[in-house]
Amino acid sequence: MTLQGWFLILLFVGILLALTKPIGLWLHALYEGRRTPLHMVLGPVERGFYRLSGIDPDAEQGWRRYAIHMLLFNVALLILTYAVLRLQGVLPGNPQGLAGLSPDLAFNTAVSFTTNTNWQSYGGESTMSNLSQMLGLTIHNFLSAATGIALAFALFRGFARRSAATIGNFWADVTRVTLYLLLPICIVYTLFLIASGVPQTMAGAVDVNTLEGARQSILLGPVASQEAIKMLGTNGGGFFNANSAHPFENPTALTNLVQMLSIFLIGFGLTWTFGKAVGNTRQGWAILSAMVILFLAGVTVTYWQEAAGNPILHQLGVAGGNMEGKEVRFGIAASALFSVVTTAASCGAVNSMHDSFTALGGMIPLFNIQLGEVVIGGVGAGIYGFLLFAILAVFVAGLMVGRTPEYVGKKIESREVKLAVLAIAVLPLVILGLTSLSSVLQQGLAGPLNKGPHGFSEILYAFTSAVGNNGSAFAGLTANTPYYNGLLGVAMWFGRFFVIVPMLAIAGSLAAKKYTPESAGSFPTTGGLWVGLLVGIVLILGGLTFLPSLALGPIADHLAMIRGQLF
């Protein structure tokens, strides 16, 4: 580890903390439906959408109606994307003449981008046409991200409203987030990437002569526009197979820093928005403090392990850190930081190969996802996932002080606790169940390229990534098979919507409750004790469930490494 590496990490966190309140203020304006400076330009566009679709943005919805509209919207997008991918070979915008995707791969990809997972069982540049990238995938990058933020707004209203029967309007929330937040930032972001050397063209490829005198075809496409929303919306699906390790997606150290910042930007801001929505910004800072503690702990372990290097190579006389699977232009610190950022959020973009990390270095990205993608988390999904843990934390605190638990003025009763447990239990049940199944079936065992603990880790990481809606992978798993495409697609759907529906039910239940003022007997939810309890609950509920699987995978790998054994 170096001072330069730690400076990068501290600079990264410092910039985000400075931007938390400004982005939180903008998000709060959208949460309340207030005018922004952009309404002068985009207001007519918003009203035009409502007129064309027959939507009244002022018509509030109860949680059931909100959930039904959200589900129907996502099902319609899934069907559209599946059709585009299957018909790719006969559609325009296909300069390379690529064929349509197989049914299982099209299903997996359509579910993946609908759920904001962006898992890729294919190489983007050799599988997807320009039209498929733009219409089939990039549209999801915007709308799945907007859906996540809209859902966070719905839960905020549940906590903030008193004796209310509604939690907002899904269509209005999604439209405003897309028009006034995601699109404007991405336009500027795209221009920055183009200026930095990222391609933005409808051309399929350019032929060049290499230094050796050979003729090479270099693939191009509308990369910058997809890259911007890929990072800002914590999507992660790369235009190229190498993702953000590819120089056409992430060419410089500056673009690398900006990409990492953009992954966390909205997640940081939403914590402040929550505090503002419930009338106490200290509540938001307390949640952010717990998130940052978990994040810095993960970065420390990953950076330490990658900088220490591989003991097997040290025994062979090769000193230094672990540079396997990493780009020289980024180095160990920036690669370790990126890996923790992308898995602490539900992004899944990578600038290095997680499968090539040391055993414990690769364990942290895996563990981040297994915590429930709540260490900052995806846009919207992170904060509403963390609030589910907060409900359980305040329930535990209420048991300790011997009174009905309360959180930001709302009594937390058995209904909310049961729903929170139901939402949180989806991850361990589906991850461990499908990993176990794939570890004994021949179709599952045919996937990993490595045997033993590391091969198990590849299977475990795949289902962890799918259920956690992350999308990154231990690249040693051959996932483009009917078995994995189908099962991972089901896992992604469960991981997204079987958490959302109980969460919306909690929002509806809380909105109907009266406000309960704090009293001398109330458990404080803004100080250091509360932050420590939050961290502990996340680690216990999100972590202990996975200790058996971690022992079989990364920890067994680590023991093999220090004994000088190869995978």
Coordinates of C-alpha atoms in Angstrom, one line a residue:
M1 CA 0.0 0.0 0.0
T2 CA 1.2 3.5 -0.8
L3 CA 0.4 7.1 0.3
Q4 CA -0.7 7.8 -3.3
G5 CA -3.2 5.0 -3.1
W6 CA -4.6 6.1 0.2
F7 CA -4.8 9.7 -1.1
L8 CA -6.9 8.5 -4.0
I9 CA -9.3 6.7 -1.6
L10 CA -9.6 9.7 0.7
L11 CA -10.0 12.2 -2.2
F12 CA -12.8 10.0 -3.6
V13 CA -14.7 10.0 -0.3
G14 CA -14.1 13.7 0.3
I15 CA -15.5 14.7 -3.1
L16 CA -18.6 12.6 -2.6
L17 CA -19.2 14.1 0.9
A18 CA -18.9 17.6 -0.6
L19 CA -21.5 16.7 -3.3
T20 CA -24.0 14.9 -0.9
K21 CA -26.1 17.9 0.0
P22 CA -26.2 19.6 -3.4
I23 CA -27.4 16.4 -5.2
G24 CA -29.6 15.7 -2.2
L25 CA -31.3 19.1 -2.6
W26 CA -32.0 18.5 -6.3
L27 CA -33.4 15.0 -5.5
H28 CA -35.6 16.5 -2.8
A29 CA -37.1 18.9 -5.3
L30 CA -38.0 16.0 -7.6
Y31 CA -39.3 14.1 -4.6
E32 CA -41.7 16.9 -3.8
G33 CA -42.5 17.6 -7.4
R34 CA -41.3 21.2 -7.2
R35 CA -40.1 23.2 -10.1
T36 CA -36.4 23.3 -11.0
P37 CA -34.4 25.6 -13.3
L38 CA -34.7 22.9 -16.0
H39 CA -38.5 23.1 -16.0
M40 CA -38.4 26.1 -18.3
V41 CA -36.9 23.9 -21.0
L42 CA -38.1 20.4 -20.1
G43 CA -41.5 21.2 -18.5
P44 CA -43.3 21.1 -21.9
V45 CA -41.7 17.8 -22.7
E46 CA -42.9 16.4 -19.4
R47 CA -46.5 17.7 -19.9
G48 CA -46.4 16.3 -23.4
F49 CA -45.6 12.8 -22.1
Y50 CA -48.5 13.0 -19.7
R51 CA -51.0 14.1 -22.4
L52 CA -49.8 11.4 -24.9
S53 CA -50.1 8.6 -22.3
G54 CA -53.3 9.9 -20.6
I55 CA -51.6 10.2 -17.2
D56 CA -52.6 12.6 -14.5
P57 CA -49.4 13.2 -12.5
D58 CA -51.4 14.6 -9.6
A59 CA -53.4 11.4 -9.1
E60 CA -51.9 9.7 -6.1
Q61 CA -51.6 5.9 -5.8
G62 CA -51.8 3.6 -2.9
W63 CA -49.0 1.1 -2.5
R64 CA -50.8 -1.7 -4.3
R65 CA -51.6 0.4 -7.3
Y66 CA -48.1 1.8 -7.3
A67 CA -46.6 -1.7 -7.3
I68 CA -48.9 -3.0 -10.0
H69 CA -48.1 -0.1 -12.4
M70 CA -44.4 -0.6 -11.7
L71 CA -44.5 -4.3 -12.4
L72 CA -46.6 -3.9 -15.6
F73 CA -44.2 -1.2 -16.8
N74 CA -41.2 -3.5 -16.3
V75 CA -42.8 -6.5 -17.9
A76 CA -43.6 -4.4 -21.0
L77 CA -40.0 -3.3 -21.2
L78 CA -38.8 -6.9 -20.8
I79 CA -41.0 -8.1 -23.7
L80 CA -39.8 -5.2 -25.9
T81 CA -36.2 -5.9 -25.2
Y82 CA -36.6 -9.6 -25.8
A83 CA -38.2 -8.9 -29.2
V84 CA -35.4 -6.5 -30.2
L85 CA -32.7 -9.0 -29.3
R86 CA -34.4 -11.9 -31.0
L87 CA -35.0 -9.9 -34.2
Q88 CA -31.6 -8.2 -34.2
G89 CA -30.6 -9.9 -37.4
V90 CA -33.4 -8.3 -39.5
L91 CA -33.5 -4.9 -37.8
P92 CA -31.5 -1.8 -39.0
G93 CA -28.6 -0.3 -37.1
N94 CA -26.6 -3.5 -37.5
P95 CA -23.4 -2.6 -39.5
Q96 CA -21.7 -5.9 -38.6
G97 CA -24.6 -8.0 -39.7
L98 CA -24.9 -9.8 -36.3
A99 CA -27.5 -12.5 -36.0
G100 CA -30.3 -12.4 -33.4
L101 CA -29.7 -13.8 -30.0
S102 CA -30.7 -17.4 -28.9
P103 CA -34.0 -17.6 -26.9
D104 CA -32.2 -18.3 -23.6
L105 CA -29.6 -15.6 -24.0
A106 CA -32.2 -13.1 -25.1
F107 CA -34.3 -14.0 -22.0
N108 CA -31.3 -13.7 -19.7
T109 CA -30.3 -10.3 -21.2
A110 CA -33.8 -8.9 -21.2
V111 CA -34.3 -9.8 -17.5
S112 CA -30.9 -8.6 -16.7
F113 CA -31.3 -5.1 -18.0
T114 CA -34.9 -4.8 -16.8
T115 CA -33.8 -5.5 -13.2
N116 CA -30.9 -3.1 -13.3
T117 CA -28.5 -6.1 -13.0
N118 CA -26.9 -5.8 -16.4
W119 CA -25.3 -9.3 -16.1
Q120 CA -23.8 -10.2 -19.5
S121 CA -23.4 -13.8 -20.6
Y122 CA -22.0 -12.4 -23.9
G123 CA -19.3 -10.2 -25.4
G124 CA -21.0 -6.9 -26.2
E125 CA -19.0 -5.9 -29.3
S126 CA -19.4 -9.3 -30.9
T127 CA -23.0 -10.0 -30.0
M128 CA -25.0 -6.7 -29.9
S129 CA -25.8 -4.4 -32.9
N130 CA -25.8 -0.6 -32.4
L131 CA -29.6 -0.7 -32.3
S132 CA -29.7 -3.4 -29.7
Q133 CA -27.2 -1.5 -27.6
M134 CA -29.3 1.7 -27.8
L135 CA -32.9 0.6 -28.0
G136 CA -32.7 -2.8 -26.2
L137 CA -30.1 -1.9 -23.5
T138 CA -29.5 1.8 -23.0
I139 CA -33.2 2.6 -22.6
H140 CA -33.2 0.2 -19.6
N141 CA -30.2 1.9 -18.1
F142 CA -32.3 5.0 -17.8
L143 CA -35.6 3.5 -16.9
S144 CA -34.5 0.8 -14.4
A145 CA -32.4 3.5 -12.6
A146 CA -35.4 5.9 -12.6
T147 CA -37.6 3.1 -11.2
G148 CA -35.2 2.5 -8.3
I149 CA -35.1 6.2 -7.4
A150 CA -38.9 6.4 -7.7
L151 CA -39.3 3.4 -5.3
A152 CA -37.0 5.1 -2.8
F153 CA -39.2 8.2 -3.0
A154 CA -42.3 6.0 -2.3
L155 CA -40.7 4.7 0.9
F156 CA -39.6 8.2 1.9
R157 CA -43.2 9.3 1.7
G158 CA -44.2 6.3 3.8
F159 CA -42.0 7.6 6.6
A160 CA -42.8 11.3 6.0
R161 CA -46.6 11.2 5.6
R162 CA -49.2 11.0 8.4
S163 CA -52.5 9.1 8.2
A164 CA -52.2 9.0 4.4
A165 CA -53.5 6.4 2.0
T166 CA -51.1 7.1 -0.9
I167 CA -47.4 7.1 -1.5
G168 CA -47.1 9.1 -4.8
N169 CA -47.6 8.5 -8.5
F170 CA -45.2 6.0 -10.1
W171 CA -45.4 7.5 -13.6
A172 CA -44.7 11.1 -12.4
D173 CA -41.8 9.9 -10.3
V174 CA -40.2 8.0 -13.1
T175 CA -40.7 10.8 -15.6
R176 CA -39.3 13.5 -13.4
V177 CA -36.2 11.5 -12.4
T178 CA -35.5 10.7 -16.0
L179 CA -36.0 14.2 -17.4
Y180 CA -34.6 16.4 -14.7
L181 CA -31.8 14.2 -13.2
L182 CA -30.5 11.4 -15.4
L183 CA -30.8 12.9 -18.8
P184 CA -29.2 16.3 -18.1
I185 CA -26.3 14.8 -16.2
C186 CA -25.7 12.1 -18.9
I187 CA -25.6 14.7 -21.7
V188 CA -22.8 16.6 -19.9
Y189 CA -21.2 13.3 -18.9
T190 CA -21.2 11.9 -22.5
L191 CA -19.6 15.1 -23.8
F192 CA -16.8 14.7 -21.2
L193 CA -16.2 11.1 -22.2
I194 CA -16.1 12.0 -25.9
A195 CA -13.5 14.7 -25.1
S196 CA -11.5 12.1 -23.2
G197 CA -11.4 9.7 -26.2
V198 CA -14.5 7.5 -25.8
P199 CA -16.1 6.7 -29.2
Q200 CA -19.6 7.9 -30.1
T201 CA -20.4 6.9 -33.6
M202 CA -22.9 4.7 -35.5
A203 CA -20.0 3.2 -37.5
G204 CA -19.4 -0.5 -36.8
A205 CA -15.7 -0.6 -37.1
V206 CA -12.6 1.0 -38.6
D207 CA -9.8 -0.9 -40.3
V208 CA -6.2 0.2 -39.5
N209 CA -2.7 -1.0 -40.1
T210 CA -0.9 -2.1 -36.9
L211 CA 2.8 -1.4 -36.1
E212 CA 3.6 -5.0 -37.1
G213 CA 2.0 -4.3 -40.6
A214 CA -1.1 -6.4 -40.1
R215 CA -4.6 -5.3 -40.9
Q216 CA -6.9 -5.0 -37.9
S217 CA -10.6 -4.1 -37.5
I218 CA -11.2 -2.0 -34.5
L219 CA -14.9 -2.2 -33.3
L220 CA -16.6 1.1 -32.5
G221 CA -20.2 2.3 -31.8
P222 CA -22.2 4.7 -29.6
V223 CA -20.1 3.9 -26.6
A224 CA -20.0 7.3 -24.7
S225 CA -23.8 7.7 -24.4
Q226 CA -24.2 4.2 -22.9
E227 CA -21.1 4.5 -20.7
A228 CA -22.5 7.7 -19.0
I229 CA -25.8 6.2 -17.9
K230 CA -24.2 2.8 -17.3
M231 CA -22.2 4.4 -14.4
L232 CA -24.6 7.1 -13.2
G233 CA -27.5 4.6 -13.0
T234 CA -25.4 1.9 -11.4
N235 CA -26.2 -0.4 -14.3
G236 CA -22.8 -1.8 -15.2
G237 CA -23.4 -3.5 -18.6
G238 CA -20.4 -2.7 -20.8
F239 CA -20.5 -1.9 -24.5
F240 CA -17.4 -4.0 -24.8
N241 CA -16.7 -7.4 -23.2
A242 CA -13.8 -6.0 -21.1
N243 CA -16.2 -3.4 -19.7
S244 CA -14.5 -0.4 -18.0
A245 CA -11.1 -2.1 -18.4
H246 CA -11.4 -1.4 -22.1
P247 CA -9.6 1.8 -23.2
F248 CA -12.7 2.8 -25.3
E249 CA -14.9 2.8 -22.2
N250 CA -12.4 4.1 -19.6
P251 CA -9.3 5.5 -21.3
T252 CA -7.6 7.6 -18.5
A253 CA -7.1 7.9 -14.8
L254 CA -9.4 10.9 -14.8
T255 CA -12.3 9.0 -16.5
N256 CA -11.7 6.2 -14.0
L257 CA -12.1 8.6 -11.1
V258 CA -15.2 10.3 -12.6
Q259 CA -16.8 6.9 -13.3
M260 CA -16.3 5.8 -9.7
L261 CA -17.7 9.1 -8.4
S262 CA -20.7 8.8 -10.7
I263 CA -21.5 5.3 -9.4
F264 CA -21.9 6.6 -5.8
L265 CA -23.2 10.2 -6.5
I266 CA -27.0 9.6 -6.4
G267 CA -26.7 7.0 -3.6
F268 CA -24.9 9.5 -1.4
G269 CA -27.4 12.2 -2.3
L270 CA -30.5 10.1 -1.5
T271 CA -29.4 9.7 2.1
W272 CA -29.6 13.5 2.6
T273 CA -32.9 13.5 0.7
F274 CA -34.3 11.0 3.1
G275 CA -33.3 13.1 6.1
K276 CA -34.8 16.2 4.5
A277 CA -38.0 14.3 3.7
V278 CA -38.6 13.2 7.3
G279 CA -37.7 16.6 8.7
N280 CA -34.3 15.8 10.2
T281 CA -31.2 15.7 8.0
R282 CA -29.2 14.1 10.8
Q283 CA -31.2 10.9 10.1
G284 CA -29.7 10.9 6.6
W285 CA -26.2 11.6 7.8
A286 CA -26.5 8.8 10.3
I287 CA -27.4 6.3 7.5
L288 CA -24.6 7.6 5.3
S289 CA -22.1 7.3 8.2
A290 CA -23.0 3.6 8.6
M291 CA -22.7 3.1 4.9
V292 CA -19.3 4.8 4.6
I293 CA -17.9 2.8 7.6
L294 CA -18.8 -0.5 5.8
F295 CA -17.4 0.8 2.6
L296 CA -14.0 1.9 4.0
A297 CA -13.7 -1.4 5.8
G298 CA -14.1 -3.2 2.5
V299 CA -11.7 -0.9 0.7
T300 CA -9.0 -1.4 3.4
V301 CA -9.1 -5.2 3.2
T302 CA -9.2 -5.3 -0.6
Y303 CA -6.4 -2.8 -1.1
W304 CA -4.3 -4.5 1.6
Q305 CA -4.7 -8.0 0.1
E306 CA -4.0 -6.9 -3.5
A307 CA -1.0 -4.8 -2.5
A308 CA 0.4 -7.7 -0.5
G309 CA 0.3 -9.9 -3.6
N310 CA 0.1 -13.6 -4.1
P311 CA 2.1 -15.8 -1.6
I312 CA 2.6 -18.5 -4.3
L313 CA 4.5 -16.0 -6.5
H314 CA 6.4 -14.7 -3.6
Q315 CA 7.7 -18.2 -2.9
L316 CA 8.9 -18.2 -6.5
G317 CA 10.9 -15.0 -6.0
V318 CA 8.4 -12.7 -7.7
A319 CA 7.9 -9.7 -5.3
G320 CA 5.2 -7.0 -5.4
G321 CA 1.5 -6.7 -5.4
N322 CA -1.1 -8.7 -7.4
M323 CA -1.3 -7.1 -10.9
E324 CA -2.9 -10.1 -12.5
G325 CA -6.1 -9.0 -14.2
K326 CA -5.5 -5.3 -13.7
E327 CA -4.7 -2.5 -16.2
V328 CA -1.3 -0.9 -15.8
R329 CA -2.9 2.5 -16.4
F330 CA -4.9 2.1 -13.2
G331 CA -2.7 0.1 -10.9
I332 CA -3.6 -1.7 -7.7
A333 CA -5.1 1.1 -5.6
A334 CA -7.5 2.3 -8.3
S335 CA -8.5 -1.2 -9.3
A336 CA -9.1 -2.3 -5.6
L337 CA -11.2 0.9 -5.1
F338 CA -13.2 0.4 -8.2
S339 CA -14.0 -3.2 -7.3
V340 CA -15.4 -2.2 -3.9
V341 CA -17.3 0.8 -5.3
T342 CA -19.0 -1.3 -8.1
T343 CA -20.1 -4.0 -5.7
A344 CA -21.0 -1.7 -2.8
A345 CA -23.3 -0.2 -5.3
S346 CA -25.3 -2.5 -7.5
C347 CA -23.3 -1.4 -10.6
G348 CA -21.2 -4.4 -11.6
A349 CA -18.9 -2.4 -14.0
V350 CA -15.3 -3.5 -13.6
N351 CA -11.9 -2.0 -14.5
S352 CA -10.1 -5.2 -13.5
M353 CA -11.0 -8.9 -13.3
H354 CA -12.3 -9.9 -9.9
D355 CA -11.6 -13.6 -10.7
S356 CA -7.9 -12.7 -10.7
F357 CA -7.9 -11.0 -7.3
T358 CA -6.3 -12.7 -4.3
A359 CA -8.7 -14.9 -2.4
L360 CA -9.6 -12.4 0.4
G361 CA -9.4 -9.5 -2.0
G362 CA -12.0 -11.2 -4.2
M363 CA -14.0 -12.0 -1.1
I364 CA -14.9 -8.4 -0.3
P365 CA -16.7 -7.7 -3.6
L366 CA -18.6 -10.9 -3.1
F367 CA -19.4 -10.0 0.5
N368 CA -20.5 -6.5 -0.4
I369 CA -23.2 -8.0 -2.7
Q370 CA -24.2 -10.6 -0.1
L371 CA -24.9 -7.8 2.4
G372 CA -27.8 -6.9 0.3
E373 CA -26.3 -4.2 -1.9
V374 CA -26.9 -1.6 0.8
V375 CA -23.4 -0.2 1.3
I376 CA -24.4 2.9 -0.7
G377 CA -26.1 0.4 -3.0
G378 CA -27.8 1.0 -6.4
V379 CA -29.6 4.2 -7.2
G380 CA -32.7 4.1 -4.9
A381 CA -32.3 0.4 -4.2
G382 CA -29.5 1.0 -1.8
I383 CA -31.3 3.4 0.4
Y384 CA -34.6 1.5 0.5
G385 CA -32.7 -1.7 1.2
F386 CA -30.8 0.0 4.0
L387 CA -34.0 1.3 5.5
L388 CA -35.3 -2.3 5.7
F389 CA -32.2 -3.0 7.9
A390 CA -32.9 0.2 9.9
I391 CA -36.5 -1.1 10.6
L392 CA -35.0 -4.3 12.1
A393 CA -32.3 -2.4 14.0
V394 CA -34.9 -0.1 15.6
F395 CA -37.0 -3.2 16.4
V396 CA -34.0 -4.8 18.2
A397 CA -33.4 -1.5 20.0
G398 CA -37.0 -1.3 21.1
L399 CA -36.7 -4.8 22.6
M400 CA -33.6 -3.6 24.6
V401 CA -35.3 -0.6 26.1
G402 CA -38.6 -2.4 26.6
R403 CA -41.0 -0.2 24.6
T404 CA -42.6 -0.2 21.1
P405 CA -39.9 0.6 18.6
E406 CA -40.2 4.0 16.8
Y407 CA -38.2 5.3 13.8
V408 CA -38.5 8.9 12.6
G409 CA -41.8 9.3 14.3
K410 CA -43.5 6.1 13.1
K411 CA -44.2 3.1 15.3
I412 CA -42.6 -0.1 14.0
E413 CA -45.0 -2.9 14.6
S414 CA -45.2 -6.6 13.7
R415 CA -46.4 -6.0 10.2
E416 CA -43.4 -3.9 9.2
V417 CA -40.9 -6.2 10.9
K418 CA -42.4 -9.3 9.1
L419 CA -42.3 -7.6 5.7
A420 CA -38.8 -6.4 6.2
V421 CA -37.7 -9.9 7.2
L422 CA -39.5 -11.3 4.1
A423 CA -37.7 -8.8 1.8
I424 CA -34.2 -9.4 3.4
A425 CA -34.7 -13.2 3.4
V426 CA -35.0 -13.4 -0.4
L427 CA -31.3 -13.0 -1.0
P428 CA -29.9 -15.8 1.2
L429 CA -32.7 -18.2 0.3
V430 CA -32.3 -17.8 -3.5
I431 CA -28.5 -17.4 -3.5
L432 CA -27.8 -20.4 -1.3
G433 CA -30.5 -22.5 -2.9
L434 CA -29.5 -22.0 -6.5
T435 CA -25.7 -22.2 -5.7
S436 CA -26.3 -25.5 -3.9
L437 CA -28.3 -26.8 -6.8
S438 CA -25.6 -25.8 -9.3
S439 CA -22.9 -27.4 -7.2
V440 CA -24.4 -30.9 -7.6
L441 CA -26.0 -30.9 -11.0
Q442 CA -23.9 -31.7 -14.0
Q443 CA -25.2 -28.7 -16.0
G444 CA -24.0 -26.5 -13.1
L445 CA -20.6 -28.1 -12.7
A446 CA -19.9 -27.7 -16.4
G447 CA -19.7 -23.9 -15.9
P448 CA -16.7 -23.2 -13.7
L449 CA -13.3 -23.3 -15.4
N450 CA -11.5 -23.9 -12.1
K451 CA -12.0 -26.9 -9.8
G452 CA -12.3 -27.0 -6.0
P453 CA -13.0 -23.9 -3.8
H454 CA -12.3 -21.4 -6.6
G455 CA -14.7 -23.1 -8.9
F456 CA -17.3 -23.0 -6.1
S457 CA -16.6 -19.3 -5.7
E458 CA -17.3 -18.7 -9.4
I459 CA -20.8 -20.4 -9.1
L460 CA -21.5 -18.6 -5.8
Y461 CA -20.4 -15.2 -7.2
A462 CA -22.7 -15.7 -10.2
F463 CA -25.8 -16.3 -8.2
T464 CA -24.9 -13.7 -5.6
S465 CA -24.4 -11.1 -8.4
A466 CA -27.7 -12.1 -10.1
V467 CA -29.9 -12.1 -6.9
G468 CA -28.1 -8.9 -5.7
N469 CA -28.8 -7.2 -9.1
N470 CA -25.1 -6.4 -9.4
G471 CA -24.0 -7.9 -12.7
S472 CA -20.2 -8.3 -12.1
A473 CA -18.7 -11.8 -12.3
F474 CA -15.9 -14.1 -11.5
A475 CA -15.1 -14.4 -15.2
G476 CA -14.0 -18.0 -14.9
L477 CA -17.7 -19.2 -15.1
T478 CA -19.0 -20.2 -18.6
A479 CA -22.5 -18.8 -18.1
N480 CA -23.8 -18.6 -21.7
T481 CA -25.6 -21.9 -21.6
P482 CA -29.3 -22.6 -21.4
Y483 CA -28.9 -23.8 -17.8
Y484 CA -27.2 -20.7 -16.5
N485 CA -29.0 -18.2 -18.7
G486 CA -32.4 -19.5 -17.5
L487 CA -31.6 -19.9 -13.8
L488 CA -29.7 -16.6 -13.5
G489 CA -32.6 -14.9 -15.2
V490 CA -35.0 -16.2 -12.7
A491 CA -32.6 -15.3 -9.9
M492 CA -32.4 -11.7 -11.1
W493 CA -36.2 -11.3 -11.2
F494 CA -36.6 -12.7 -7.7
G495 CA -33.8 -10.5 -6.4
R496 CA -35.4 -7.3 -7.8
F497 CA -39.1 -7.6 -7.4
F498 CA -39.5 -9.9 -4.5
V499 CA -37.7 -7.2 -2.4
I500 CA -39.6 -4.3 -4.0
V501 CA -43.2 -5.5 -3.3
P502 CA -42.7 -6.1 0.5
M503 CA -40.9 -2.7 0.7
L504 CA -43.8 -0.9 -1.0
A505 CA -46.2 -2.7 1.4
I506 CA -44.1 -1.3 4.3
A507 CA -44.3 2.2 2.7
G508 CA -48.1 2.0 2.5
S509 CA -48.4 0.8 6.1
L510 CA -46.1 3.5 7.4
A511 CA -47.9 6.3 5.5
A512 CA -51.2 5.3 7.1
K513 CA -49.7 5.7 10.6
K514 CA -49.9 8.8 12.8
Y515 CA -46.8 10.7 13.8
T516 CA -45.4 9.8 17.2
P517 CA -43.2 12.6 18.8
E518 CA -40.0 11.6 20.4
S519 CA -40.0 11.3 24.2
A520 CA -37.4 10.7 26.9
G521 CA -37.8 7.0 26.4
S522 CA -37.3 7.0 22.6
F523 CA -34.2 5.3 21.3
P524 CA -32.0 8.0 19.6
T525 CA -31.5 7.3 15.9
T526 CA -28.9 9.9 14.9
G527 CA -25.9 9.3 17.2
G528 CA -22.9 7.1 17.2
L529 CA -24.7 4.3 19.1
W530 CA -27.3 4.1 16.4
V531 CA -24.7 4.1 13.6
G532 CA -22.9 1.2 15.4
L533 CA -26.1 -0.7 15.8
L534 CA -26.9 -0.2 12.0
V535 CA -23.5 -1.5 11.1
G536 CA -23.9 -4.5 13.4
I537 CA -27.3 -5.4 12.1
V538 CA -26.2 -5.2 8.5
L539 CA -23.2 -7.4 9.2
I540 CA -25.2 -10.0 11.3
L541 CA -28.2 -10.3 9.1
G542 CA -26.5 -9.8 5.8
G543 CA -23.3 -11.6 6.7
L544 CA -23.7 -14.5 9.0
T545 CA -26.1 -16.2 6.6
F546 CA -23.2 -16.6 4.2
L547 CA -20.4 -17.8 6.5
P548 CA -20.7 -21.5 5.3
S549 CA -20.5 -20.5 1.7
L550 CA -17.6 -18.1 2.3
A551 CA -15.7 -20.8 4.2
L552 CA -16.1 -23.2 1.2
G553 CA -15.0 -20.6 -1.3
P554 CA -12.7 -17.6 -0.7
I555 CA -11.4 -18.6 2.7
A556 CA -10.6 -22.1 1.5
D557 CA -8.9 -20.5 -1.5
H558 CA -6.9 -18.2 0.8
L559 CA -5.7 -21.2 2.9
A560 CA -4.6 -23.0 -0.3
M561 CA -2.6 -19.9 -1.4
I562 CA -0.7 -19.5 1.9
R563 CA 0.1 -23.3 1.7
G564 CA 1.6 -22.6 -1.8
Q565 CA -1.1 -24.5 -3.7
L566 CA -2.5 -23.4 -7.1
F567 CA -6.2 -23.3 -7.7

